[in-house]
Short mmCIF file of C-alpha atoms in Angstrom, two decimals:
data_model
loop_
_atom_site.label_atom_id
_atom_site.label_comp_id
_atom_site.label_asym_id
_atom_site.label_seq_id
_atom_site.Cartn_x
_atom_site.Cartn_y
_atom_site.Cartn_z
CA GLY A 1 -0.30 -23.85 34.50
CA ARG A 2 2.59 -25.71 36.00
CA GLN A 3 4.49 -23.03 38.15
CA GLU A 4 4.10 -21.52 40.59
CA SER A 5 3.59 -17.89 40.32
CA ARG A 6 0.34 -16.93 38.02
CA GLN A 7 1.22 -16.97 34.53
CA VAL A 8 -1.20 -14.98 31.61
CA LEU A 9 -0.23 -15.37 27.42
CA THR A 10 -1.37 -12.84 24.91
CA LEU A 11 -1.85 -13.49 21.41
CA LEU A 12 -1.38 -11.53 18.29
CA ARG A 13 -1.55 -12.44 14.96
CA PHE A 14 0.09 -10.22 12.23
CA SER A 15 -3.44 -9.78 9.99
CA ARG A 16 -4.84 -8.16 12.89
CA VAL A 17 -2.38 -5.05 13.27
CA ALA A 18 -3.32 -4.24 9.41
CA ARG A 19 -6.78 -2.87 10.72
CA GLY A 20 -5.96 0.60 9.79
CA PRO A 21 -5.17 2.49 12.59
CA ALA A 22 -7.12 1.42 15.68
CA PRO A 23 -4.99 0.25 18.45
CA ALA A 24 -4.44 -3.53 16.70
CA LYS A 25 -6.75 -6.43 18.99
CA PRO A 26 -5.34 -9.28 20.39
CA ASP A 27 -7.41 -12.45 20.37
CA LEU A 28 -6.42 -13.23 24.13
CA TYR A 29 -5.03 -10.67 26.38
CA GLN A 30 -3.67 -11.71 29.29
CA ALA A 31 -5.79 -15.03 30.04
CA LEU A 32 -5.16 -16.44 33.01
CA VAL A 33 -2.59 -20.31 32.09
CA ASP A 34 -5.31 -22.85 34.53
CA ASP A 35 -7.01 -26.03 34.37
CA GLN A 36 -9.10 -23.86 31.87
CA PHE A 37 -7.12 -22.56 29.89
CA PRO A 38 -6.03 -25.52 27.41
CA ALA A 39 -10.03 -25.19 26.34
CA GLN A 40 -10.09 -21.21 25.60
CA LEU A 41 -6.73 -21.50 23.71
CA GLU A 42 -8.93 -24.25 21.92
CA ALA A 43 -11.49 -22.77 21.07
CA THR A 44 -9.74 -19.40 20.11
CA LEU A 45 -7.93 -21.43 17.37
CA ALA A 46 -10.81 -23.26 15.91
CA THR A 47 -12.40 -19.48 15.03
CA LEU A 48 -9.12 -18.41 13.08
CA ALA A 49 -7.92 -19.11 9.19
CA PRO A 50 -4.64 -18.46 7.81
CA ALA A 51 -4.99 -14.77 5.90
CA GLU A 52 -3.44 -14.44 3.26
CA SER A 53 -1.55 -10.76 3.52
CA ALA A 54 1.73 -10.30 2.87
CA LEU A 55 2.63 -7.83 6.32
CA GLY A 56 6.02 -9.03 8.10
CA PRO A 57 6.94 -8.84 11.44
CA GLU A 58 7.53 -5.60 12.74
CA PRO A 59 3.67 -3.71 12.70
CA ALA A 60 3.06 -6.20 14.39
CA VAL A 61 6.19 -6.62 17.34
CA ARG A 62 5.30 -2.46 17.16
CA ALA A 63 2.01 -3.28 18.95
CA VAL A 64 3.97 -5.43 20.90
CA ALA A 65 5.80 -3.31 22.28
CA GLY A 66 3.04 -0.71 23.75
CA ILE A 67 1.50 -3.54 25.16
CA VAL A 68 4.51 -4.43 27.54
CA ALA A 69 5.28 -0.81 28.41
CA ALA A 70 1.07 -0.88 29.30
CA GLN A 71 1.71 -4.31 31.68
CA GLY A 72 3.93 -2.97 34.49
CA GLN A 73 6.69 -5.11 36.66
CA GLU A 74 5.98 -9.01 35.14
CA ASN A 75 8.45 -11.47 34.26
CA ARG A 76 7.48 -10.93 30.53
CA VAL A 77 8.22 -12.99 27.50
CA ILE A 78 7.78 -12.08 23.71
CA TYR A 79 7.29 -15.30 21.30
CA LEU A 80 8.28 -14.04 17.98
CA VAL A 81 6.23 -16.91 15.23
CA SER A 82 7.70 -16.62 11.71
CA ASP A 83 9.27 -18.43 8.71
CA PHE A 84 11.89 -15.62 9.05
CA ARG A 85 11.97 -14.74 5.18
CA ALA A 86 14.79 -13.00 4.48
CA LYS A 87 13.03 -9.78 2.27
CA ASP A 88 12.04 -9.44 5.96
CA TRP A 89 15.46 -10.06 7.61
CA ASP A 90 18.46 -9.88 5.51
CA GLN A 91 18.18 -5.95 5.63
CA PRO A 92 16.28 -5.09 9.25
CA THR A 93 16.70 -2.31 10.37
CA GLY A 94 13.48 -0.81 11.22
CA LEU A 95 12.08 -4.07 12.29
CA ARG A 96 15.93 -4.64 14.43
CA ASP A 97 14.33 -1.04 16.14
CA ALA A 98 11.36 -1.94 16.88
CA LEU A 99 12.84 -5.52 18.53
CA SER A 100 14.72 -2.69 21.27
CA GLY A 101 11.80 -1.53 21.99
CA VAL A 102 10.57 -4.68 22.71
CA THR A 103 14.30 -5.70 24.81
CA GLY A 104 13.94 -2.15 26.42
CA ALA A 105 11.18 -2.76 27.84
CA GLY A 106 11.98 -5.40 30.28
CA ALA A 107 11.02 -8.39 27.86
CA ARG A 108 12.51 -11.30 26.58
CA LEU A 109 12.93 -12.36 23.47
CA GLN A 110 12.25 -16.06 21.84
CA LEU A 111 12.67 -16.37 18.03
CA ILE A 112 10.00 -19.06 17.32
CA HIS A 113 11.26 -20.57 13.67
CA CYS A 114 8.35 -22.36 12.01
CA VAL A 115 9.59 -23.99 8.58
CA ASP A 116 12.45 -25.80 8.12
CA ALA A 117 14.07 -25.51 4.88
CA GLU A 118 13.92 -23.05 1.84
CA HIS A 119 10.93 -24.38 -0.78
CA ALA A 120 10.02 -24.56 -4.88
CA ASN A 121 7.72 -22.51 -5.22
CA LEU A 122 5.24 -21.68 -7.79
CA ALA A 123 3.14 -17.78 -8.22
CA ILE A 124 1.26 -16.00 -10.08
CA THR A 125 2.42 -12.76 -9.77
CA SER A 126 0.38 -10.84 -12.59
CA LEU A 127 -3.05 -11.26 -14.69
CA VAL A 128 -3.95 -7.69 -16.72
CA PRO A 129 -4.92 -7.14 -20.18
CA GLY A 130 -3.13 -6.75 -23.21
CA ALA A 131 -2.57 -4.15 -25.68
CA GLY A 132 -6.07 -4.27 -27.80
CA ILE A 133 -9.87 -1.84 -27.27
CA VAL A 134 -11.72 -2.92 -24.56
CA ALA A 135 -15.70 -3.91 -25.84
CA ALA A 136 -18.82 -5.81 -25.49
CA ASN A 137 -18.26 -8.85 -27.95
CA VAL A 138 -14.52 -7.29 -28.81
CA PRO A 139 -12.29 -10.51 -28.75
CA LEU A 140 -10.00 -8.94 -25.68
CA GLN A 141 -5.88 -10.67 -25.12
CA LEU A 142 -4.76 -10.91 -21.75
CA ASP A 143 -1.80 -11.89 -20.06
CA VAL A 144 -0.88 -14.12 -17.07
CA THR A 145 2.86 -14.23 -15.26
CA VAL A 146 4.16 -16.91 -13.70
CA HIS A 147 6.85 -16.82 -11.47
CA ASN A 148 9.24 -19.47 -10.28
CA PHE A 149 11.14 -18.82 -6.91
CA GLY A 150 12.32 -22.02 -6.69
CA THR A 151 16.56 -22.63 -7.31
CA ARG A 152 15.75 -25.19 -10.71
CA ALA A 153 13.63 -25.07 -13.88
CA ALA A 154 9.62 -25.73 -12.99
CA ASN A 155 8.75 -27.93 -16.33
CA ASN A 156 4.87 -28.68 -17.54
CA VAL A 157 3.10 -26.15 -15.37
CA THR A 158 -0.26 -26.22 -16.71
CA VAL A 159 -2.53 -22.94 -15.84
CA LEU A 160 -6.75 -23.38 -15.11
CA LEU A 161 -8.86 -20.21 -16.75
CA SER A 162 -12.20 -19.83 -15.92
CA GLU A 163 -14.38 -16.66 -17.36
CA ASP A 164 -17.37 -15.69 -15.13
CA ASP A 165 -16.87 -19.47 -13.13
CA THR A 166 -16.93 -20.58 -16.62
CA VAL A 167 -14.16 -23.11 -17.00
CA ARG A 168 -12.16 -22.60 -20.42
CA PRO A 169 -9.18 -23.97 -21.80
CA GLY A 170 -6.07 -23.32 -20.11
CA LEU A 171 -2.52 -22.57 -20.94
CA ALA A 172 0.51 -25.63 -20.85
CA ILE A 173 4.11 -23.49 -19.76
CA GLU A 174 7.11 -25.86 -20.83
CA SER A 175 9.07 -24.63 -18.65
CA ILE A 176 10.70 -22.07 -16.76
CA PRO A 177 14.48 -21.34 -15.76
CA ALA A 178 14.33 -21.12 -11.99
CA GLY A 179 13.84 -17.71 -10.60
CA LYS A 180 12.90 -16.53 -13.44
CA SER A 181 9.23 -15.64 -14.89
CA ALA A 182 6.70 -16.72 -17.92
CA VAL A 183 4.02 -14.87 -19.89
CA ARG A 184 0.89 -16.02 -21.61
CA ARG A 185 -2.04 -14.36 -23.72
CA PHE A 186 -5.26 -15.30 -24.14
CA THR A 187 -8.14 -14.46 -25.41
CA SER A 188 -11.09 -13.58 -24.14
CA PHE A 189 -15.02 -13.00 -25.05
CA PHE A 190 -17.30 -10.87 -22.93
CA ALA A 191 -21.34 -10.31 -25.40
CA THR A 192 -22.36 -8.17 -23.02
CA ALA A 193 -21.07 -4.69 -20.71
CA GLY A 194 -21.03 -4.47 -17.02
CA GLN A 195 -18.49 -6.16 -14.83
CA HIS A 196 -16.32 -9.78 -15.69
CA ARG A 197 -14.43 -11.91 -13.52
CA VAL A 198 -10.45 -14.01 -14.52
CA ARG A 199 -9.43 -16.07 -12.46
CA ALA A 200 -6.23 -18.07 -13.80
CA GLN A 201 -4.67 -20.42 -11.56
CA ILE A 202 -1.59 -22.85 -11.51
CA GLU A 203 -2.68 -27.01 -10.84
CA ASN A 204 -0.16 -28.83 -8.52
CA ASP A 205 1.68 -26.49 -6.89
CA ILE A 206 1.39 -26.86 -2.70
CA THR A 207 4.09 -25.09 -1.25
CA VAL A 208 2.19 -22.20 -0.77
CA ALA A 209 -1.81 -22.68 -1.58
CA ALA A 210 -2.62 -18.33 -2.17
CA ASP A 211 -0.09 -17.18 -4.43
CA ASN A 212 -2.29 -20.10 -6.62
CA MET A 213 -4.61 -17.69 -7.61
CA ARG A 214 -4.85 -14.44 -9.00
CA TYR A 215 -8.15 -13.05 -9.67
CA ALA A 216 -8.91 -9.40 -12.29
CA VAL A 217 -12.74 -7.57 -12.27
CA LEU A 218 -12.44 -5.37 -15.95
CA ASP A 219 -14.94 -3.78 -16.59
CA VAL A 220 -16.59 -4.19 -20.49
CA PRO A 221 -18.14 -1.12 -21.02
CA ALA A 222 -21.60 -1.63 -24.48
CA SER A 223 -19.01 0.25 -27.44
CA ALA A 224 -15.22 2.36 -27.01
CA PRO A 225 -16.46 5.42 -28.05
CA ALA A 226 -14.39 7.71 -29.96
CA LEU A 227 -14.10 11.74 -31.02
CA LEU A 228 -13.26 12.75 -34.37
CA ILE A 229 -12.52 17.00 -34.40
CA ASP A 230 -11.85 17.84 -37.73
CA GLY A 231 -10.71 21.70 -38.39
CA ASP A 232 -12.28 21.50 -42.22
CA PRO A 233 -15.63 21.91 -42.81
CA ARG A 234 -16.69 19.05 -45.39
CA PRO A 235 -14.64 16.24 -42.83
CA ARG A 236 -12.81 14.01 -45.33
CA ASP A 237 -9.78 13.31 -42.73
CA ALA A 238 -12.64 12.63 -40.34
CA ARG A 239 -15.11 10.41 -41.87
CA LEU A 240 -12.08 8.56 -43.80
CA LEU A 241 -10.93 7.77 -40.12
CA ALA A 242 -15.00 6.81 -38.71
CA ALA A 243 -14.57 4.23 -41.52
CA ALA A 244 -11.37 2.60 -40.37
CA LEU A 245 -12.15 2.63 -36.93
CA ALA A 246 -15.99 0.79 -37.32
CA PRO A 247 -15.87 -0.78 -41.11
CA GLY A 248 -19.13 -1.99 -39.82
CA GLY A 249 -20.41 -5.78 -41.45
CA LYS A 250 -20.29 -8.74 -39.20
CA VAL A 251 -16.79 -8.69 -37.53
CA SER A 252 -17.03 -5.26 -34.36
CA THR A 253 -13.94 -3.34 -33.02
CA GLY A 254 -16.13 -2.40 -30.54
CA VAL A 255 -15.34 1.71 -32.01
CA ALA A 256 -18.06 3.74 -31.93
CA PRO A 257 -16.48 6.89 -34.12
CA LEU A 258 -18.72 10.44 -33.46
CA VAL A 259 -17.42 12.97 -36.52
CA GLU A 260 -17.61 16.74 -34.66
CA SER A 261 -16.88 20.22 -35.54
CA PRO A 262 -14.24 21.95 -32.48
CA GLY A 263 -17.41 24.00 -31.41
CA TYR A 264 -18.76 21.04 -30.23
CA LEU A 265 -15.44 20.81 -27.26
CA ARG A 266 -17.00 24.56 -26.14
CA ASP A 267 -20.07 22.88 -25.79
CA HIS A 268 -19.78 19.22 -24.06
CA VAL A 269 -18.41 16.89 -21.73
CA LEU A 270 -16.10 14.22 -22.13
CA ASP A 271 -15.72 12.61 -19.74
CA ARG A 272 -17.76 9.52 -21.95
CA PHE A 273 -15.28 9.39 -24.48
CA ALA A 274 -12.26 7.01 -24.28
CA THR A 275 -10.31 8.85 -27.14
CA LEU A 276 -10.02 11.91 -29.06
CA TYR A 277 -8.01 12.63 -32.50
CA LEU A 278 -7.55 15.90 -33.42
CA LEU A 279 -8.08 16.35 -37.55
CA ASN A 280 -6.24 18.82 -39.88
CA ILE A 281 -7.17 22.00 -36.40
CA ASP A 282 -6.49 24.91 -37.95
CA ARG A 283 -7.15 27.13 -34.13
CA LEU A 284 -8.93 25.69 -31.32
CA ASP A 285 -10.17 28.77 -29.33
CA GLU A 286 -9.02 28.49 -25.32
CA THR A 287 -11.91 26.82 -23.92
CA GLU A 288 -11.54 23.92 -26.15
CA LEU A 289 -7.63 23.73 -25.95
CA ARG A 290 -8.40 23.65 -22.95
CA ALA A 291 -11.28 20.56 -22.99
CA VAL A 292 -8.42 19.01 -25.14
CA GLU A 293 -5.81 19.06 -22.61
CA GLU A 294 -8.13 17.83 -19.38
CA PHE A 295 -8.64 15.06 -21.44
CA ALA A 296 -5.21 13.94 -22.37
CA ARG A 297 -3.92 14.29 -18.30
CA SER A 298 -6.72 12.29 -17.08
CA GLY A 299 -5.40 9.05 -18.98
CA ARG A 300 -6.10 9.73 -22.44
CA GLY A 301 -5.76 9.69 -25.18
CA VAL A 302 -5.03 11.97 -27.93
CA ALA A 303 -4.08 11.54 -32.16
CA LEU A 304 -3.03 14.07 -33.69
CA PHE A 305 -3.05 14.86 -37.71
CA LEU A 306 -1.70 17.50 -39.38
CA GLY A 307 -2.52 19.13 -42.83
CA GLU A 308 -2.68 22.24 -45.51
CA ARG A 309 -4.95 23.85 -42.91
CA CYS A 310 -2.50 24.23 -40.05
CA ARG A 311 0.05 26.29 -39.83
CA ALA A 312 2.78 26.41 -37.69
CA GLU A 313 3.05 29.14 -35.98
CA TYR A 314 0.01 28.57 -34.33
CA LEU A 315 0.98 25.07 -33.32
CA ASN A 316 4.44 26.30 -32.05
CA ALA A 317 2.62 29.22 -30.34
CA ALA A 318 -1.34 27.26 -28.11
CA LEU A 319 -0.56 23.65 -28.71
CA TYR A 320 3.71 22.94 -27.90
CA ARG A 321 4.25 26.49 -25.65
CA ASP A 322 8.72 25.17 -25.36
CA GLY A 323 7.15 22.00 -25.32
CA GLN A 324 4.61 22.89 -22.21
CA GLY A 325 1.58 22.25 -24.87
CA LEU A 326 0.09 18.82 -26.01
CA LEU A 327 2.25 18.96 -29.45
CA PRO A 328 5.03 16.66 -28.81
CA THR A 329 7.33 18.09 -31.12
CA PRO A 330 7.71 21.68 -32.65
CA LEU A 331 7.81 22.21 -36.59
CA THR A 332 8.65 24.41 -38.96
CA GLN A 333 6.71 24.79 -42.46
CA PRO A 334 5.31 21.73 -44.67
CA VAL A 335 7.92 19.57 -46.56
CA GLN A 336 8.55 18.10 -49.33
CA LEU A 337 9.25 14.54 -49.60
CA LEU A 338 11.86 14.64 -53.00
CA VAL A 339 12.09 11.63 -55.15
CA ASP A 340 15.24 10.21 -55.37
CA ARG A 341 14.67 7.05 -58.33
CA LEU A 342 17.80 5.50 -56.62
CA ASP A 343 16.44 5.27 -53.73
CA LYS A 344 14.62 2.29 -53.44
CA THR A 345 13.60 2.47 -49.53
CA PRO A 346 10.35 3.03 -48.49
CA ASP A 347 8.58 6.37 -47.76
CA LEU A 348 8.10 5.34 -43.84
CA GLN A 349 9.76 3.71 -42.39
CA VAL A 350 8.11 2.18 -38.26
CA THR A 351 10.24 1.38 -35.28
CA ASP A 352 9.22 -1.59 -33.06
CA HIS A 353 5.96 0.72 -31.07
CA PRO A 354 2.71 -1.02 -30.39
CA VAL A 355 0.78 0.91 -32.83
CA PHE A 356 3.56 -0.56 -36.09
CA ARG A 357 4.63 -3.82 -34.02
CA VAL A 358 2.13 -5.28 -35.95
CA PHE A 359 4.13 -5.13 -38.97
CA ALA A 360 7.73 -6.63 -37.80
CA GLY A 361 8.97 -8.95 -39.88
CA GLU A 362 6.94 -8.19 -43.16
CA ARG A 363 9.57 -8.88 -46.15
CA ASN A 364 6.55 -7.85 -48.11
CA SER A 365 4.30 -5.41 -46.14
CA PHE A 366 1.67 -2.86 -47.61
CA LEU A 367 3.65 -0.30 -44.73
CA GLN A 368 5.97 -0.47 -48.40
CA THR A 369 3.91 0.78 -50.72
CA VAL A 370 2.85 4.03 -48.36
CA ASN A 371 3.88 6.91 -50.01
CA VAL A 372 4.25 10.46 -48.83
CA ASP A 373 4.66 13.61 -49.99
CA TRP A 374 3.74 17.14 -47.69
CA TYR A 375 4.41 16.45 -44.03
CA PHE A 376 5.77 18.97 -41.38
CA GLY A 377 9.35 19.69 -40.83
CA VAL A 378 11.12 20.22 -37.35
CA PRO A 379 13.97 22.41 -36.55
CA PRO A 380 17.11 20.93 -37.44
CA ALA A 381 19.01 21.42 -34.07
CA TRP A 382 15.33 19.19 -32.92
CA GLN A 383 16.31 16.21 -30.50
CA PRO A 384 12.67 14.73 -28.20
CA PRO A 385 14.40 16.28 -24.76
CA PRO A 386 16.36 13.02 -22.87
CA ASP A 387 14.42 14.42 -19.37
CA ARG A 388 10.78 13.69 -20.87
CA SER A 389 8.39 10.86 -22.46
CA VAL A 390 8.77 12.34 -26.15
CA ARG A 391 10.32 10.06 -28.60
CA VAL A 392 10.34 9.36 -32.75
CA ILE A 393 7.87 5.92 -33.21
CA ALA A 394 7.17 6.68 -37.22
CA ARG A 395 11.03 8.53 -39.52
CA LEU A 396 10.57 9.29 -43.12
CA ARG A 397 13.32 8.22 -45.26
CA ASN A 398 15.31 11.47 -45.04
CA GLN A 399 15.65 10.79 -41.29
CA ALA A 400 12.76 13.33 -40.67
CA PRO A 401 10.36 12.44 -37.51
CA LEU A 402 6.66 11.76 -39.07
CA ALA A 403 5.09 10.44 -36.18
CA VAL A 404 5.75 11.73 -32.26
CA GLU A 405 4.59 10.59 -29.39
CA GLN A 406 5.09 12.33 -25.59
CA ARG A 407 3.03 10.90 -22.39
CA PHE A 408 0.69 14.50 -21.14
CA GLY A 409 -0.08 14.23 -17.40
CA GLN A 410 -2.02 10.06 -17.28
CA GLY A 411 -2.56 10.43 -20.92
CA ARG A 412 -0.76 9.93 -24.46
CA VAL A 413 -0.05 12.08 -27.45
CA VAL A 414 0.61 10.36 -30.58
CA ALA A 415 0.97 13.61 -33.30
CA PHE A 416 1.54 12.60 -36.70
CA LEU A 417 2.79 15.50 -39.12
CA THR A 418 1.28 14.68 -42.35
CA LYS A 419 -2.15 14.39 -43.55
CA LEU A 420 -4.39 11.86 -42.14
CA GLY A 421 -6.04 12.07 -45.70
CA PRO A 422 -5.29 11.56 -48.99
CA GLY A 423 -7.45 13.64 -50.78
CA GLU A 424 -6.62 16.32 -53.49
CA THR A 425 -5.33 19.77 -51.91
CA PRO A 426 -3.37 22.90 -53.05
CA GLN A 427 -0.27 21.57 -52.43
CA GLY A 428 -1.14 18.27 -53.83
CA SER A 429 -1.86 14.48 -52.48
CA TRP A 430 0.34 14.68 -49.11
CA ASN A 431 -0.35 11.18 -48.99
CA ASN A 432 -1.53 7.67 -50.30
CA TRP A 433 -2.05 6.27 -46.84
CA GLY A 434 -5.52 6.03 -46.27
CA ARG A 435 -6.26 5.38 -50.39
CA GLU A 436 -7.12 1.61 -50.32
CA ASN A 437 -3.59 0.59 -48.16
CA PRO A 438 -4.99 -2.70 -45.61
CA SER A 439 -1.46 -1.50 -43.20
CA PHE A 440 -3.58 1.96 -42.91
CA VAL A 441 -6.86 0.63 -41.46
CA VAL A 442 -4.81 -1.90 -39.20
CA ALA A 443 -3.31 1.05 -38.15
CA MET A 444 -5.97 2.76 -36.77
CA LEU A 445 -6.84 0.42 -34.38
CA GLU A 446 -3.59 -0.21 -33.23
CA LEU A 447 -3.46 3.40 -32.65
CA GLN A 448 -6.85 3.21 -31.05
CA ALA A 449 -5.75 0.44 -29.06
CA TYR A 450 -2.46 2.04 -28.19
CA LEU A 451 -4.31 5.70 -26.73
CA MET A 452 -7.02 3.88 -25.03
CA ALA A 453 -4.24 2.45 -23.11
CA SER A 454 -2.90 6.07 -22.36
CA GLY A 455 -3.63 5.71 -17.96
CA ALA A 456 -1.42 4.74 -15.42
CA PRO A 457 -1.98 0.88 -15.15
CA GLN A 458 -4.44 0.43 -12.14
CA ALA A 459 -2.46 -1.05 -8.75
CA ASP A 460 -3.75 -4.59 -7.27
CA ARG A 461 -5.68 -4.65 -4.56
CA LEU A 462 -3.70 -6.13 -1.62
CA VAL A 463 -5.51 -8.92 1.01
CA GLY A 464 -4.43 -6.82 3.86
CA ALA A 465 -5.83 -3.60 2.45
CA PRO A 466 -8.83 -1.73 3.31
CA LEU A 467 -11.68 -1.36 0.03
CA GLU A 468 -12.25 1.50 -0.52
CA LEU A 469 -15.34 2.83 -2.54
CA ARG A 470 -16.37 6.63 -3.71
CA PHE A 471 -20.00 7.31 -5.14
CA PRO A 472 -23.12 10.03 -5.64
CA ALA A 473 -24.93 10.69 -2.66
CA GLY A 474 -27.48 12.15 -3.72
CA ARG A 475 -28.55 8.18 -5.85
CA PHE A 476 -27.33 5.83 -3.55
CA GLN A 477 -28.59 5.14 0.22
CA PRO A 478 -25.38 5.56 2.99
CA GLN A 479 -25.11 1.51 3.74
CA VAL A 480 -23.09 -0.58 1.42
CA ARG A 481 -23.09 -4.57 2.10
CA PHE A 482 -20.09 -5.79 1.42
CA ALA A 483 -19.62 -10.33 -0.03
CA LEU A 484 -16.24 -11.94 1.40
CA PRO A 485 -15.02 -14.28 -1.76
CA HIS A 486 -16.09 -17.33 -1.73
CA ASP A 487 -18.73 -17.04 0.63
CA LYS A 488 -21.34 -19.81 -0.86
CA SER A 489 -23.55 -18.08 2.68
CA THR A 490 -25.96 -14.72 1.44
CA SER A 491 -25.53 -13.21 4.43
CA SER A 492 -22.89 -9.91 3.70
CA VAL A 493 -21.98 -7.59 5.83
CA PRO A 494 -22.71 -4.03 7.05
CA VAL A 495 -20.47 -1.10 6.46
CA ASN A 496 -21.89 2.41 7.00
CA SER A 497 -19.95 5.46 4.88
CA GLU A 498 -18.42 8.85 5.02
CA ALA A 499 -19.26 11.81 3.57
CA ALA A 500 -16.60 12.80 1.06
CA GLY A 501 -17.41 16.79 -0.60
CA ALA A 502 -20.18 15.54 -2.80
CA ASP A 503 -19.31 11.95 -2.32
CA ARG A 504 -19.92 8.73 -0.17
CA LEU A 505 -16.78 6.76 1.32
CA ALA A 506 -17.38 3.18 2.32
CA GLN A 507 -14.35 1.67 3.48
CA PHE A 508 -14.84 -2.56 4.51
CA THR A 509 -10.75 -3.20 6.38
CA ASP A 510 -11.42 -7.39 6.66
CA VAL A 511 -9.13 -8.08 3.12
CA ASP A 512 -7.82 -11.10 4.96
CA VAL A 513 -7.83 -13.29 1.63
CA SER A 514 -7.43 -13.00 -2.05
CA GLY A 515 -10.51 -12.76 -4.36
CA VAL A 516 -13.27 -11.62 -6.27
CA TYR A 517 -15.60 -8.98 -2.79
CA GLN A 518 -18.59 -7.64 -3.77
CA ALA A 519 -19.98 -4.48 -2.70
CA GLN A 520 -24.01 -4.10 -3.31
CA LEU A 521 -25.69 -0.26 -3.53
CA THR A 522 -28.86 -0.04 -3.05
CA GLY A 523 -30.01 3.53 -4.93
CA THR A 524 -32.76 5.74 -3.48
CA ASP A 525 -35.47 4.36 -5.59
CA GLY A 526 -35.10 0.98 -3.92
CA LYS A 527 -32.74 -0.82 -6.94
CA GLU A 528 -29.44 -2.03 -6.37
CA GLU A 529 -26.13 -2.04 -7.95
CA LEU A 530 -23.54 -4.54 -7.37
CA ARG A 531 -19.43 -3.65 -7.57
CA GLN A 532 -17.08 -6.20 -7.99
CA PHE A 533 -12.72 -6.05 -6.74
CA ALA A 534 -10.15 -7.95 -7.76
CA VAL A 535 -8.14 -8.75 -4.41
CA ASN A 536 -4.85 -10.71 -5.08
CA VAL A 537 -1.86 -12.29 -2.68
CA ASP A 538 1.25 -9.56 -2.74
CA PRO A 539 4.01 -11.35 -5.50
CA ALA A 540 6.09 -10.97 -3.04
CA GLU A 541 5.11 -13.81 -0.89
CA GLY A 542 5.25 -16.41 -3.21
CA ASP A 543 9.11 -15.93 -2.17
#
């Protein structure tokens, strides 16, 4: 203000550049620096709060370069205020080009360092559901990850937890080595279906406050519907599996099995099912097979159990299809596992796979009492292809594959090359696993949980990225109202949606802080629905 020449000031925050494709809007643009300017600047800063976005300097520098180029013949000085983190400045190829655009336009560049030294810091970098069946009235496991970005071990770390804003017992982590993460599992329980909120918070970490919190919104269904398709008109295998998945009594597994014949696949939409089982199938027509493959491709899980009705020729041609189909391995004919009185090795040899991990380390595991008499063989030269996701997760004592899995689209397929049930067939009983062996029920529930988790994990919604809500056009009114996290008022921000095919799409861009955002939809019948979104700080911000 004491300069003889006219001075103007433009103020642009990094977070303003992240508001989508529109040009960045500065908080101050060529404001005249005069006697009234200090009051104007103070009033502007008073309305601002730090954003929690992870946007680096490069987009802001490019935006400033555009402003500089439009200002004509002036003496321009760019003050870049930053903490100059290694992740942005160690290999700044793109940033260097952006800075060249500023200085090439004739501006001087001043780098203002706002942090005096490196500081130790803890951050919650992940809060996700663990393995298990997700349903109301069923214990749900969640994993929380705490990372130590400091150069010394962090001791006696406390993580506070809450469910739907109700505080619950926290977690204690004795020590986290420098540069390492600690993962702790805890159990939540939700008695009702719907969306539920979980929050984890590090206690007494003051270096960076924003990364001490992590949020999750869980969609908890009333139950986990499982479709059991049995090729036998007398669906003995399906009934046995249904009893294992939902035994009844006081303890609920959350699974709701439905036993049907193959024709059900042709006549019904399968979207409501979480998993699908094909048991002792002799044949599927093209429509039925296409429905199963689409089910798996969309991110859900399919399990196959073979049996006396199965024919290798058909399964190889229709389900294996030279490695392009549902079946992970080609088959030969049924083979009998011969008894060797001198070999005390159990028939069933399992790997450290989620379906069998619960049995790890048991000296007297019930798996050791499983006897397998018949199974489908595979060609002697067959090996899991190295360029695909196929792997053998259980073998017989003669090292023949018994259970094989693969990714199929976004989903998983697990194939057991023996019969599910112990019932008598023309070959006799194929195995005794389902005959009063406790490991059978446990393994089937673990299989259900594994198949339910088959889809690719949902990516974190991060601060700075717009929230997108897609909804049916005919069911709801076009305007959506968004409520911000930590806002105790009843106000919300209206957003007009746009047509997106048969749906409508609403985008909310003011995503500057972490927390749980709420979107309120109003139905054409006047009823309101609430959708919740967990938004978190980029884990790299803690470094």
